[in-house]
Coordinates of C-alpha atoms and ligand atoms in Angstrom, one line a residue:
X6 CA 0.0 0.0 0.0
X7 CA 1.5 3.4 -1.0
X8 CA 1.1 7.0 0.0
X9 CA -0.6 8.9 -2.6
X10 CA 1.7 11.8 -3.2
X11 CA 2.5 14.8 -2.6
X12 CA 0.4 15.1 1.0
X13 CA -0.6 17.3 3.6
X14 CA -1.0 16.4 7.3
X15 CA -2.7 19.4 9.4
X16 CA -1.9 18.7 12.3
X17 CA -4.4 20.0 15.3
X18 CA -3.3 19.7 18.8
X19 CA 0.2 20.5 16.8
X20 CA 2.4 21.0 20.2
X21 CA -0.1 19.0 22.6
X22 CA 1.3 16.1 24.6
X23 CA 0.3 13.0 22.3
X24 CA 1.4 14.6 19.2
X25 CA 4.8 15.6 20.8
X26 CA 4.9 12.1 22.5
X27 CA 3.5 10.3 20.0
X28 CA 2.9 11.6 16.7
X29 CA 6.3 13.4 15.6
X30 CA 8.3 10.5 16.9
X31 CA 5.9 8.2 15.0
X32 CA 6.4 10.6 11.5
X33 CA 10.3 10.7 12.8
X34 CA 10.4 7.1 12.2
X35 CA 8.6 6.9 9.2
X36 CA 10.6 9.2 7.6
X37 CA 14.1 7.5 9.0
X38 CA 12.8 4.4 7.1
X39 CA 12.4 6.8 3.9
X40 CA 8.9 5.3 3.8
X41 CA 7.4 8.8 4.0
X42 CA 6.7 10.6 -0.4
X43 CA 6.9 13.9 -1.3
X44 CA 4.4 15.6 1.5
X45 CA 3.8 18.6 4.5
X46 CA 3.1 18.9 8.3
X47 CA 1.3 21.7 8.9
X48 CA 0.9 21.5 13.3
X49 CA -1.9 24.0 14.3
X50 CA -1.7 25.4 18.0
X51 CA -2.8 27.6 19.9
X52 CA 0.8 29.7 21.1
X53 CA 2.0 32.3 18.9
X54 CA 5.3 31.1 18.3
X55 CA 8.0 31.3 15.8
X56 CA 9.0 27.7 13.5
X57 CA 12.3 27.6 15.4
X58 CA 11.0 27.3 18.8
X59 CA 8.4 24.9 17.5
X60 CA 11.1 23.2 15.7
X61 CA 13.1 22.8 18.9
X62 CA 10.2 21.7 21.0
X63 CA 9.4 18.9 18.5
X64 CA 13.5 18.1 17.9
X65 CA 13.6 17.8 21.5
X66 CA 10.5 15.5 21.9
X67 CA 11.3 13.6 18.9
X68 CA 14.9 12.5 20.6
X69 CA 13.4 12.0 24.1
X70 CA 11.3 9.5 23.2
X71 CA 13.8 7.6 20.0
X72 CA 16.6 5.2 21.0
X73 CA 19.9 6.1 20.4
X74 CA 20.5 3.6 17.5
X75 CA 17.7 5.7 15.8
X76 CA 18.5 8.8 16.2
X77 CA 19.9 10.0 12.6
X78 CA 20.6 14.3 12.3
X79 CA 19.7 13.8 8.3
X80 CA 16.5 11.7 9.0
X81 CA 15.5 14.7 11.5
X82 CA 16.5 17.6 9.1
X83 CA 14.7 16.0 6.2
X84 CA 11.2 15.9 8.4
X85 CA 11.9 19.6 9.8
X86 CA 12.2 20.4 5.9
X87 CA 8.4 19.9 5.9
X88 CA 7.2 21.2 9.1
X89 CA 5.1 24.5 9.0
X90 CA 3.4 26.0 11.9
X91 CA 0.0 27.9 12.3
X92 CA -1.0 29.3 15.2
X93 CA -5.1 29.2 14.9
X94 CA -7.7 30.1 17.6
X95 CA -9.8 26.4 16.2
X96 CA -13.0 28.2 17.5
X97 CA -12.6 31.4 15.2
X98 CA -13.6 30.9 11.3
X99 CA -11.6 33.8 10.4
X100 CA -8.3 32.6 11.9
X101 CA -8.4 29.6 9.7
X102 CA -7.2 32.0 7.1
X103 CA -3.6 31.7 8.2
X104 CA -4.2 27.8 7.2
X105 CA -5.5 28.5 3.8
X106 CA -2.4 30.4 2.3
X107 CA -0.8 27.1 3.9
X108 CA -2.3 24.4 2.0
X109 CA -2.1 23.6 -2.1
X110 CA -5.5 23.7 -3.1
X111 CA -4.6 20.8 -5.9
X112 CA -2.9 18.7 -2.8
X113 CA -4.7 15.1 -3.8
X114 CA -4.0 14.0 -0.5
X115 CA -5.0 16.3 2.5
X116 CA -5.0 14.5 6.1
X117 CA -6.7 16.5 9.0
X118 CA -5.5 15.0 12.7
X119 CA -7.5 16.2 15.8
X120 CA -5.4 15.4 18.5
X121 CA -7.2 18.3 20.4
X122 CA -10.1 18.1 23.4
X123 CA -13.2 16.4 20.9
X124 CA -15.9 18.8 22.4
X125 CA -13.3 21.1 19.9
X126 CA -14.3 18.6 16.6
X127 CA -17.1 19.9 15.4
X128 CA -16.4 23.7 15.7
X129 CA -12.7 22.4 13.7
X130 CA -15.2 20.7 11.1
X131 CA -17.4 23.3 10.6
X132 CA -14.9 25.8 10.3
X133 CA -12.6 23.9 7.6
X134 CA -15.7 23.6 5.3
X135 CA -16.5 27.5 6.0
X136 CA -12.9 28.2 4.7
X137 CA -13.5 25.6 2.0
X138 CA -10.1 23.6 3.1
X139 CA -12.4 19.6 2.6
X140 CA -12.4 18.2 -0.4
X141 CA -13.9 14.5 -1.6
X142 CA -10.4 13.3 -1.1
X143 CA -10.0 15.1 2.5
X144 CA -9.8 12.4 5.6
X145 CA -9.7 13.3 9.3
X146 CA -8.4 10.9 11.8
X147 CA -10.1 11.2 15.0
X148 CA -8.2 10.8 18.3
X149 CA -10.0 8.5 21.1
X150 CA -11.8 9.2 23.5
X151 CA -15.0 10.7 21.2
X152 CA -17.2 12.4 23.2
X153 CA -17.7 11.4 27.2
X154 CA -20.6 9.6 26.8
X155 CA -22.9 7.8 24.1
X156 CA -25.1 11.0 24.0
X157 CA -21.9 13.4 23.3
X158 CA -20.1 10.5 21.1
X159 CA -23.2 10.8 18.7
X160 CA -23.6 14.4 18.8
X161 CA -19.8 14.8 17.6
X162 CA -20.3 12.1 15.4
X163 CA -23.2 13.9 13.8
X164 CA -21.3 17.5 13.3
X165 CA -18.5 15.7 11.8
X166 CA -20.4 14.1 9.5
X167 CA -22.0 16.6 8.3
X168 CA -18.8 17.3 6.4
X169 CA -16.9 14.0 6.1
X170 CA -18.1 10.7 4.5
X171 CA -18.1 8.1 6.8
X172 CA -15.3 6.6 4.2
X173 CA -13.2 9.7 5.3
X174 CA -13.2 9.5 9.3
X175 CA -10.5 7.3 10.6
X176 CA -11.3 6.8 14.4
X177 CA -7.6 5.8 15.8
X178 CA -7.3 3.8 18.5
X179 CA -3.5 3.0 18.6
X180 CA -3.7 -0.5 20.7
X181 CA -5.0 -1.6 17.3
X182 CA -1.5 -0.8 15.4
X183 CA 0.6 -2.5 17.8
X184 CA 2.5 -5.2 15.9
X185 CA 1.3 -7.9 18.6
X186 CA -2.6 -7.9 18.0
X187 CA -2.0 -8.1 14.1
X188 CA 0.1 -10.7 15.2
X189 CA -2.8 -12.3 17.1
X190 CA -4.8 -12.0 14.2
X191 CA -2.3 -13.9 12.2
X192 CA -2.3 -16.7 14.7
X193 CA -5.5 -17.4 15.3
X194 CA -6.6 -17.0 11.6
X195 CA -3.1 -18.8 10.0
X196 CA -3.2 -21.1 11.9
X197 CA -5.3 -24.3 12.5
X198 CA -4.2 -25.8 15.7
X199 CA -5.1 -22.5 17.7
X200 CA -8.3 -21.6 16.5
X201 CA -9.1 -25.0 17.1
X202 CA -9.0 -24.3 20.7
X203 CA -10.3 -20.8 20.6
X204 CA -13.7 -21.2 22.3
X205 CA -15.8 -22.6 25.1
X206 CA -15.0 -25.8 25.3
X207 CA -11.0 -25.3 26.0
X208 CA -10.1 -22.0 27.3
X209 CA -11.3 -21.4 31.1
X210 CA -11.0 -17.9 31.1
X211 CA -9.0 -14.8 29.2
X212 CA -7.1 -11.8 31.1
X213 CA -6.5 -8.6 29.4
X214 CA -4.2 -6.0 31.1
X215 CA -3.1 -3.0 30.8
X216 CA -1.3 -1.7 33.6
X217 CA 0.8 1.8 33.5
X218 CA 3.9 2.9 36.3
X219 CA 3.4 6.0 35.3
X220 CA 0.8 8.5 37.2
X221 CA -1.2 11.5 35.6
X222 CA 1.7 13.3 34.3
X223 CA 1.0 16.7 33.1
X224 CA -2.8 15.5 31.9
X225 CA -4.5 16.0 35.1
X226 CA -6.7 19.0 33.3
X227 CA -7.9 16.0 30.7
X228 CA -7.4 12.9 33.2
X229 CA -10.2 14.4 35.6
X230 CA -12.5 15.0 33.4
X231 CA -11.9 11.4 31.7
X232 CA -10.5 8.7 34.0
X233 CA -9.0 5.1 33.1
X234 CA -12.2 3.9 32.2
X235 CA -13.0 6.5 29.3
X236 CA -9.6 6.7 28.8
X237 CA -8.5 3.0 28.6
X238 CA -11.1 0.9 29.4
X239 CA -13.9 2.1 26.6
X240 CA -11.4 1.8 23.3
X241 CA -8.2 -0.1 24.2
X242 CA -9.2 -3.2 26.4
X243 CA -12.6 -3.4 24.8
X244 CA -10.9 -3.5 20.8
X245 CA -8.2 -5.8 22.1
X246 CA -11.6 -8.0 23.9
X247 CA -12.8 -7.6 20.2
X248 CA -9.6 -8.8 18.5
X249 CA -9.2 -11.8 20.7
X250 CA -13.2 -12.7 20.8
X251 CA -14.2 -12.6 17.0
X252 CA -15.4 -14.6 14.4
X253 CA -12.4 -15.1 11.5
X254 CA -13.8 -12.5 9.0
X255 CA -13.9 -13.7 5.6
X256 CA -11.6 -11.1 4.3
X257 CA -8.7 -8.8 5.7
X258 CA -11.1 -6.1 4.6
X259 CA -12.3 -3.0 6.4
X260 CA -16.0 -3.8 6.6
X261 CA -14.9 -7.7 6.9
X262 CA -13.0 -7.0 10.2
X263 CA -14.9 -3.8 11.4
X264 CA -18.4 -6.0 11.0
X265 CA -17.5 -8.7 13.2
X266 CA -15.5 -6.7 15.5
X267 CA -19.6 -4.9 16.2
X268 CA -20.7 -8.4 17.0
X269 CA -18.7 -8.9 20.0
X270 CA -19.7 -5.6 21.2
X271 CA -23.2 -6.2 20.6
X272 CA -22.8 -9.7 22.0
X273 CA -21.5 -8.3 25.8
X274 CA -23.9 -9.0 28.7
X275 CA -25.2 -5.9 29.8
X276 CA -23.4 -4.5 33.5
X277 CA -26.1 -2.5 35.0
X278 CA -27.8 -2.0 38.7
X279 CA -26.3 -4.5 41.1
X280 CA -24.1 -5.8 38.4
X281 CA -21.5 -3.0 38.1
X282 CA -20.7 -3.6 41.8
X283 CA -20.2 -6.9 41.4
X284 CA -18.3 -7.3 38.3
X285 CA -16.6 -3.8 38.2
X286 CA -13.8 -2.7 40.4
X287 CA -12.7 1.2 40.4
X288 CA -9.4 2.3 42.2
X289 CA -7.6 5.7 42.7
X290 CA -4.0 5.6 43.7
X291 CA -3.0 6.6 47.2
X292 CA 0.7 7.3 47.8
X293 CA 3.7 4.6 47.3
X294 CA 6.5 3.8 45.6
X295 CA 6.7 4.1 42.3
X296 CA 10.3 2.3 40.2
X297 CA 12.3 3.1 43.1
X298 CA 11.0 6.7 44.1
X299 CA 8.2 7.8 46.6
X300 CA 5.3 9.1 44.9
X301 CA 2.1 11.3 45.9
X302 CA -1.3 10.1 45.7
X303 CA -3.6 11.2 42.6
X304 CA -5.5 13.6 44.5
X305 CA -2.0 15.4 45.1
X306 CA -0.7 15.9 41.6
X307 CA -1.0 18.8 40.4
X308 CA -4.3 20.1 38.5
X309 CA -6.1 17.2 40.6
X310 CA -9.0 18.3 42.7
X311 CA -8.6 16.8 46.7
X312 CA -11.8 15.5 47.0
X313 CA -11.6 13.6 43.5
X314 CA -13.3 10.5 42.3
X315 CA -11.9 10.4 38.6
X316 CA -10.9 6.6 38.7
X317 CA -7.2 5.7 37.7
X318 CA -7.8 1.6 37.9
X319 CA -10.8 -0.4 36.5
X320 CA -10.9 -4.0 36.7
X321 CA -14.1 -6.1 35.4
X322 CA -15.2 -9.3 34.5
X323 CA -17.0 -9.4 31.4
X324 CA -19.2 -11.9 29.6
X325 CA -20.1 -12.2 26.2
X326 CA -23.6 -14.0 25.3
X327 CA -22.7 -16.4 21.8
X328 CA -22.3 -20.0 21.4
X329 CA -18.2 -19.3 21.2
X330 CA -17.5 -17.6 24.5
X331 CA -20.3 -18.5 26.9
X332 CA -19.6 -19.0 30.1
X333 CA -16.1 -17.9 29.5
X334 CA -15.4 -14.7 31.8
X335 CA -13.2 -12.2 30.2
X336 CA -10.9 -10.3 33.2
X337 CA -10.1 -7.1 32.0
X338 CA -7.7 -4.3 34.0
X339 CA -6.1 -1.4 33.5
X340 CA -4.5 1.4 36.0
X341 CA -2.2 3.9 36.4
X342 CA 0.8 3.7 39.0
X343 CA 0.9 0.3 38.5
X344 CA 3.9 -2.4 39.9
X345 CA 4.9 -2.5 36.6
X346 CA 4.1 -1.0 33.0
X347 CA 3.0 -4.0 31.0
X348 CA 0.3 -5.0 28.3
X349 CA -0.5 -8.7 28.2
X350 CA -3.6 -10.8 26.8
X351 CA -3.2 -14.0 28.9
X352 CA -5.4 -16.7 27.5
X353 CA -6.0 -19.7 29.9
X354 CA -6.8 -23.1 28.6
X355 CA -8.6 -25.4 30.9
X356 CA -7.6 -28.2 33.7
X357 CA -7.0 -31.6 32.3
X358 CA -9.3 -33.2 33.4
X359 CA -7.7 -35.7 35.3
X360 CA -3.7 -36.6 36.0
X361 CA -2.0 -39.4 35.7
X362 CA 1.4 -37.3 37.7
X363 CA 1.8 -36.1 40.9
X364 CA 0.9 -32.7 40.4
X365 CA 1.5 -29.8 42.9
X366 CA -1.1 -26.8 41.9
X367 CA -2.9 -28.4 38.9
X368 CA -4.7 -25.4 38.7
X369 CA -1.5 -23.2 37.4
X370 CA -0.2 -25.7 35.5
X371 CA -2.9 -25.7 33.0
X372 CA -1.3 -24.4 29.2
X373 CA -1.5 -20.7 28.8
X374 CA -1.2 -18.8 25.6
X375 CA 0.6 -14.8 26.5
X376 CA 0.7 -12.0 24.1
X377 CA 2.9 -9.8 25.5
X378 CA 2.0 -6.2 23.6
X379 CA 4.9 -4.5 25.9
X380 CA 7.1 -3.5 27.2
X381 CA 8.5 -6.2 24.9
X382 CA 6.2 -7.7 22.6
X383 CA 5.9 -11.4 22.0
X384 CA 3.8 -14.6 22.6
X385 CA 5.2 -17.5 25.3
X386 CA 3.0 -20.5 25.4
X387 CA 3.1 -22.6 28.9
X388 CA 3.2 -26.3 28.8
X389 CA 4.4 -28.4 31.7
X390 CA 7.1 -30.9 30.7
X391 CA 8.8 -33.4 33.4
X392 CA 11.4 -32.5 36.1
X393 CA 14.6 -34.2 35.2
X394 CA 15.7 -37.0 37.1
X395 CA 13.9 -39.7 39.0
X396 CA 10.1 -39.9 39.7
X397 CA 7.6 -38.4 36.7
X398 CA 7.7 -34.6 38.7
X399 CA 5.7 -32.5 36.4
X400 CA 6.6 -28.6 36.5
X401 CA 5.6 -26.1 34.3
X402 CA 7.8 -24.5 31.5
X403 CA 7.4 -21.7 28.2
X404 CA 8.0 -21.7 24.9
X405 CA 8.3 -18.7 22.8
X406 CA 7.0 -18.1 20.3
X407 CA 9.6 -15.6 19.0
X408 CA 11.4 -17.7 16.1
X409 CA 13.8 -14.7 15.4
X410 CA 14.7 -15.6 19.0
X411 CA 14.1 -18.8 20.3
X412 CA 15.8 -18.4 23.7
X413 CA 14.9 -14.8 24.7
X414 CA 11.5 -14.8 26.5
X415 CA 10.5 -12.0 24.5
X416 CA 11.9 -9.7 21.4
X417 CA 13.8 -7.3 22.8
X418 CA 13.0 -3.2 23.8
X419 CA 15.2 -0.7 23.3
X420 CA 13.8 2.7 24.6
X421 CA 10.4 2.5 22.7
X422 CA 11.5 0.6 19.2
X423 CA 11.4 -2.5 19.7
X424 CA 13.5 -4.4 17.5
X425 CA 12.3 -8.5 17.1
X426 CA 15.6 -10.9 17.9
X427 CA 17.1 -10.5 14.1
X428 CA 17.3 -6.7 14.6
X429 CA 14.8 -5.8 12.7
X430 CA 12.3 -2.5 14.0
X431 CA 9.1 -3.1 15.1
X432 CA 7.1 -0.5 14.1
X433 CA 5.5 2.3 16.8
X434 CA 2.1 1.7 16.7
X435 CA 1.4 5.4 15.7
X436 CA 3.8 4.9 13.1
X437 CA 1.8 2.2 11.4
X438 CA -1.5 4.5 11.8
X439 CA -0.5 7.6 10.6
X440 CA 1.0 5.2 7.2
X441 CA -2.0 3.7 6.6
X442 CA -4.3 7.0 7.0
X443 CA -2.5 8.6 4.8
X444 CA -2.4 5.4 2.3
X445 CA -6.2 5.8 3.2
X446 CA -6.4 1.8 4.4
X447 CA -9.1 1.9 7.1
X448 CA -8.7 -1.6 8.1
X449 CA -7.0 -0.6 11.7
X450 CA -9.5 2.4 12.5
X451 CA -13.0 2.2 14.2
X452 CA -16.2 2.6 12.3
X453 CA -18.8 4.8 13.6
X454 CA -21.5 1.9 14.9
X455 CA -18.2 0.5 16.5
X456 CA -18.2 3.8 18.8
X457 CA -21.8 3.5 19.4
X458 CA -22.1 0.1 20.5
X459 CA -19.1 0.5 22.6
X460 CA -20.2 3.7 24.3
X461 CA -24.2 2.2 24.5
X462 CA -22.3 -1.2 26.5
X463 CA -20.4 1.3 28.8
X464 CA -22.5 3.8 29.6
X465 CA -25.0 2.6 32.3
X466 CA -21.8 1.8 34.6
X467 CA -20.5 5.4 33.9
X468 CA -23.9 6.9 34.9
X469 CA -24.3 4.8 37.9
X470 CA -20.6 5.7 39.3
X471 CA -21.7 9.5 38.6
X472 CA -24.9 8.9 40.3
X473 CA -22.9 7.4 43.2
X474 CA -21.6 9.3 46.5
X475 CA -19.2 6.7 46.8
X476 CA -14.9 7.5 46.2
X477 CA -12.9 4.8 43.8
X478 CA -11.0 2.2 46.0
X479 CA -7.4 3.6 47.4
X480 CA -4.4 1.5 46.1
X481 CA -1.2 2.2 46.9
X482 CA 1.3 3.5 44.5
X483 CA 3.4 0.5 43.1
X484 CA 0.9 -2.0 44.1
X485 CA -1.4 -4.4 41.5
X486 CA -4.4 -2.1 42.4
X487 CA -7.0 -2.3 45.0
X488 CA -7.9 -5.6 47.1
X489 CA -10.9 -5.7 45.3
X490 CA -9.5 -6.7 41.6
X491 CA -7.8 -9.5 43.4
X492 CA -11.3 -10.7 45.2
X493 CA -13.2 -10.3 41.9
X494 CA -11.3 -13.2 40.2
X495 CA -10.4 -14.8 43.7
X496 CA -13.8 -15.1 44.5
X497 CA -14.2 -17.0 40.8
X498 CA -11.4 -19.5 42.0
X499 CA -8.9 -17.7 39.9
X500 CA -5.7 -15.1 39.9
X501 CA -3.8 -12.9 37.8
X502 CA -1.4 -13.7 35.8
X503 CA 1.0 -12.0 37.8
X504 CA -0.3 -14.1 41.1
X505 CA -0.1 -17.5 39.7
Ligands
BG6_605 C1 -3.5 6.6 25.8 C2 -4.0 7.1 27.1 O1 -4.6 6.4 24.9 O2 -2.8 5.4 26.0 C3 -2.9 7.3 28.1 O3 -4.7 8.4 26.9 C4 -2.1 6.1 28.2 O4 -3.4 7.7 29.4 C5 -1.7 5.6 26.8 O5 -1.0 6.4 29.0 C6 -1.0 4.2 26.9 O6 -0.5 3.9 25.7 P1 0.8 3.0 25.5 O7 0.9 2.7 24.1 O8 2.0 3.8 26.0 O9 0.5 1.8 26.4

């Protein structure tokens, strides 16, 4: 798939934290691999300031977040060669002028990003048409979360739409361009001997995890208003649920992938009244120890009201109602300040059901299939083979999975590229997004019933913790979370991965 040339990316949110962490290290790397044509970056913000300081606050995000090995002065000077920089008040039709003498009208390829606040999306919308800057072959990608509820996530949808096709919205959600899941998809659907196993009858449960060392950072002002469960929860753990739990679509299409992606969604038991408590866990961290270093509790970071309930943990179990998965509980977690910073879909086949050896806790020896998403990406299988020596011990042991690298656990991270056991760069996940928007391949991007379905399943929960008086459970800094996640799969007879 190629990127039809020359293009424009207009890049809104230009200087805000995910396109500095994110998407300029993501174009950086694109452009180091020479895999970026003939094309502009045009990054819209809001501070009046000159190219060079821009330049030198992208230059010095760009390195911060790139390994050594990567960094490359004539890579970096050829991206800077097509930076621009607009300072536009997005709100203000008028100011959308400065933009205009920006762009080539006869660009064939124009790419609008809104990495901004998405209460801002239609008012951008609206005022691109007014200045006449979309064209048929326009596309906008659409950062995550959209909207804060299903009632907001269809209003925006509906201004937006109003001037996009639906063929020209790319709704990112970057979990999705992490080389692992396509991986996943690869294995279940290339190969026989898993997908054989994928249902019911032989897996006993699945754990998906996302769990973050890092606390609020400098995003309190967005974190409060959001939380890990709009934040993480509604779009990452729910399109990795969707990756692991669906049908094999009969093409890798769009629409073939997107459709039955909207059938797991639809197919998720309803959580609502007594059934959030039950089977959802929230947590806000208290202080701790955090990699070594003592840490404050959330409602001490700066920006963060005192009295807060904005949830930075969610743990829930999660059923979904077809003949493949039912009775099968799906575990998902996710949290910041977090033991460790780790993303890992742990898929748990069931007992045998009876040994023949001497087995010491039969219940963790049963085979487990782990995708690893990071910090090192990668797939282990457990098996249990026998202790060497006398008797028939049985203990448990892991294969990788990683044929570049038979005997690491894992491929290999070095400072955010990974590289796979041969050397070769595994791709940033933004890096792989922002390709295949502007090759305009959809396949990796959520369609807009997607959204809705997800946002109608999640929305009950949200409203009852809003209608509640009652504060997120405290966790301590550096810890798994609240006591509460443990009970929810304890009191099921199971643990954690990290437990067992
Ligand atoms: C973003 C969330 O979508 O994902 C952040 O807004 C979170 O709060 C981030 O830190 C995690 O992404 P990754 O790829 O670093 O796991």
């Amino acid at each position: 798939m190629q990127i039809e040339q020359p293009f424009e990316l207009v890049l809104f949110g230009g200087l805000g934290d995910l396109a500095l962490r994110k998407l300029f290290p993501a174009l950086y790397l694109l452009e180091l691999d020479k895999r970026l044509p003939q094309g502009r970056i045009i990054a819209i913000g809001r501070s009046d300031l000159d190219l060079k300081a821009v330049v030198s606050k992208i230059k010095q995000a760009v390195f911060d977040q790139v390994n050594a090995d990567h960094q490359c002065e004539m890579s970096w000077q050829s991206l800077i060669a097509r930076i621009n920089y607009v300072c536009v008040d997005v709100q203000n039709a008028k100011a959308y002028q400065a933009l205009t003498l920006e762009l080539d009208q006869q660009c064939p390829n124009r790419l609008f990003y809104f990495a901004t606040a998405s209460f801002l999306y239609a008012d951008i919308a609206k005022n691109l048409e007014a200045n006449g800057l979309i064209h048929k072959a326009s596309k906008v990608v659409l950062e995550k979360p959209i909207g804060h509820d299903l009632a907001s996530a269809q209003a925006i949808n509906k201004s937006v739409a109003e001037y996009f096709d639906e063929s020209q919205i790319y709704r990112i959600d970057h979990y999705l361009g992490k080389e692992t899941v396509q991986n996943l998809m690869v294995l279940r659907f290339a190969n026989s001997i898993f997908e054989s196993q994928w249902d019911q009858k032989n897996i006993d449960h699945i754990q998906i995890s996302i769990s973050e060392s890092l606390g609020v950072e400098k995003r309190a002002g967005f974190y409060e208003q959001v939380g890990a469960f709009r934040d993480m929860m509604q779009n990452h753990l729910l399109q990795l649920l969707c990756i692991v739990a669906m049908e094999p679509p009969a093409k890798m299409e769009p629409d073939a992938v997107r459709d039955e992606k909207v059938k797991v969604i639809k197919a998720l038991r309803p959580i609502e009244g007594k059934d959030i408590h039950d089977n959802v866990i929230r947590g806000q961290y208290g202080h701790g120890v955090s990699e070594g270093v003592p840490v404050p509790r959330y409602r001490d970071e700066k920006g963060v009201d005192v009295k807060s309930h904005t949830e930075t943990f969610v743990a829930m179990k999660v059923e979904i109602e077809n003949w493949r998965w039912a009775g099968v509980p799906f575990y998902l977690r996710t949290g910041k300040r977090l033991a460790e910073r780790a993303c890992e879909i742990v898929v748990q086949f069931k007992e045998i059901p009876h040994s023949i050896f001497s087995m010491q806790h039969k219940e963790t020896m049963a085979n487990k299939l782990i995708f690893r998403l990071q910090p090192d990406e990668g797939i282990r299988l457990q098996l249990c083979e026998k202790k060497i020596g006398s008797g028939m011990k049985v203990r448990p042991m892991t294969l990788s999975l990683n044929p570049d690298n038979p005997s690491q656990d894992y491929m290999q991270i070095q400072g955010g590229q990974e590289s796979s056991g041969n050397g070769v760069r595994v791709p940033e996940a933004y890096e792989r997004l922002l390709f295949d928007a502007l090759a305009s391949n959809p396949t990796l991007f959520l369609r807009d019933d997607e959204l809705m379905h997800a946002w109608d399943w999640v929305d009950p929960i949200l409203a009852a913790w809003q209608d509640s008086d009652s504060a997120p459970e405290p966790y301590t800094a550096g810890s798994w979370g609240p006591a509460a996640a443990t009970l929810l799969l304890a009191k099921d007879g199971r643990l954690w991965n990290e437990n067992s």
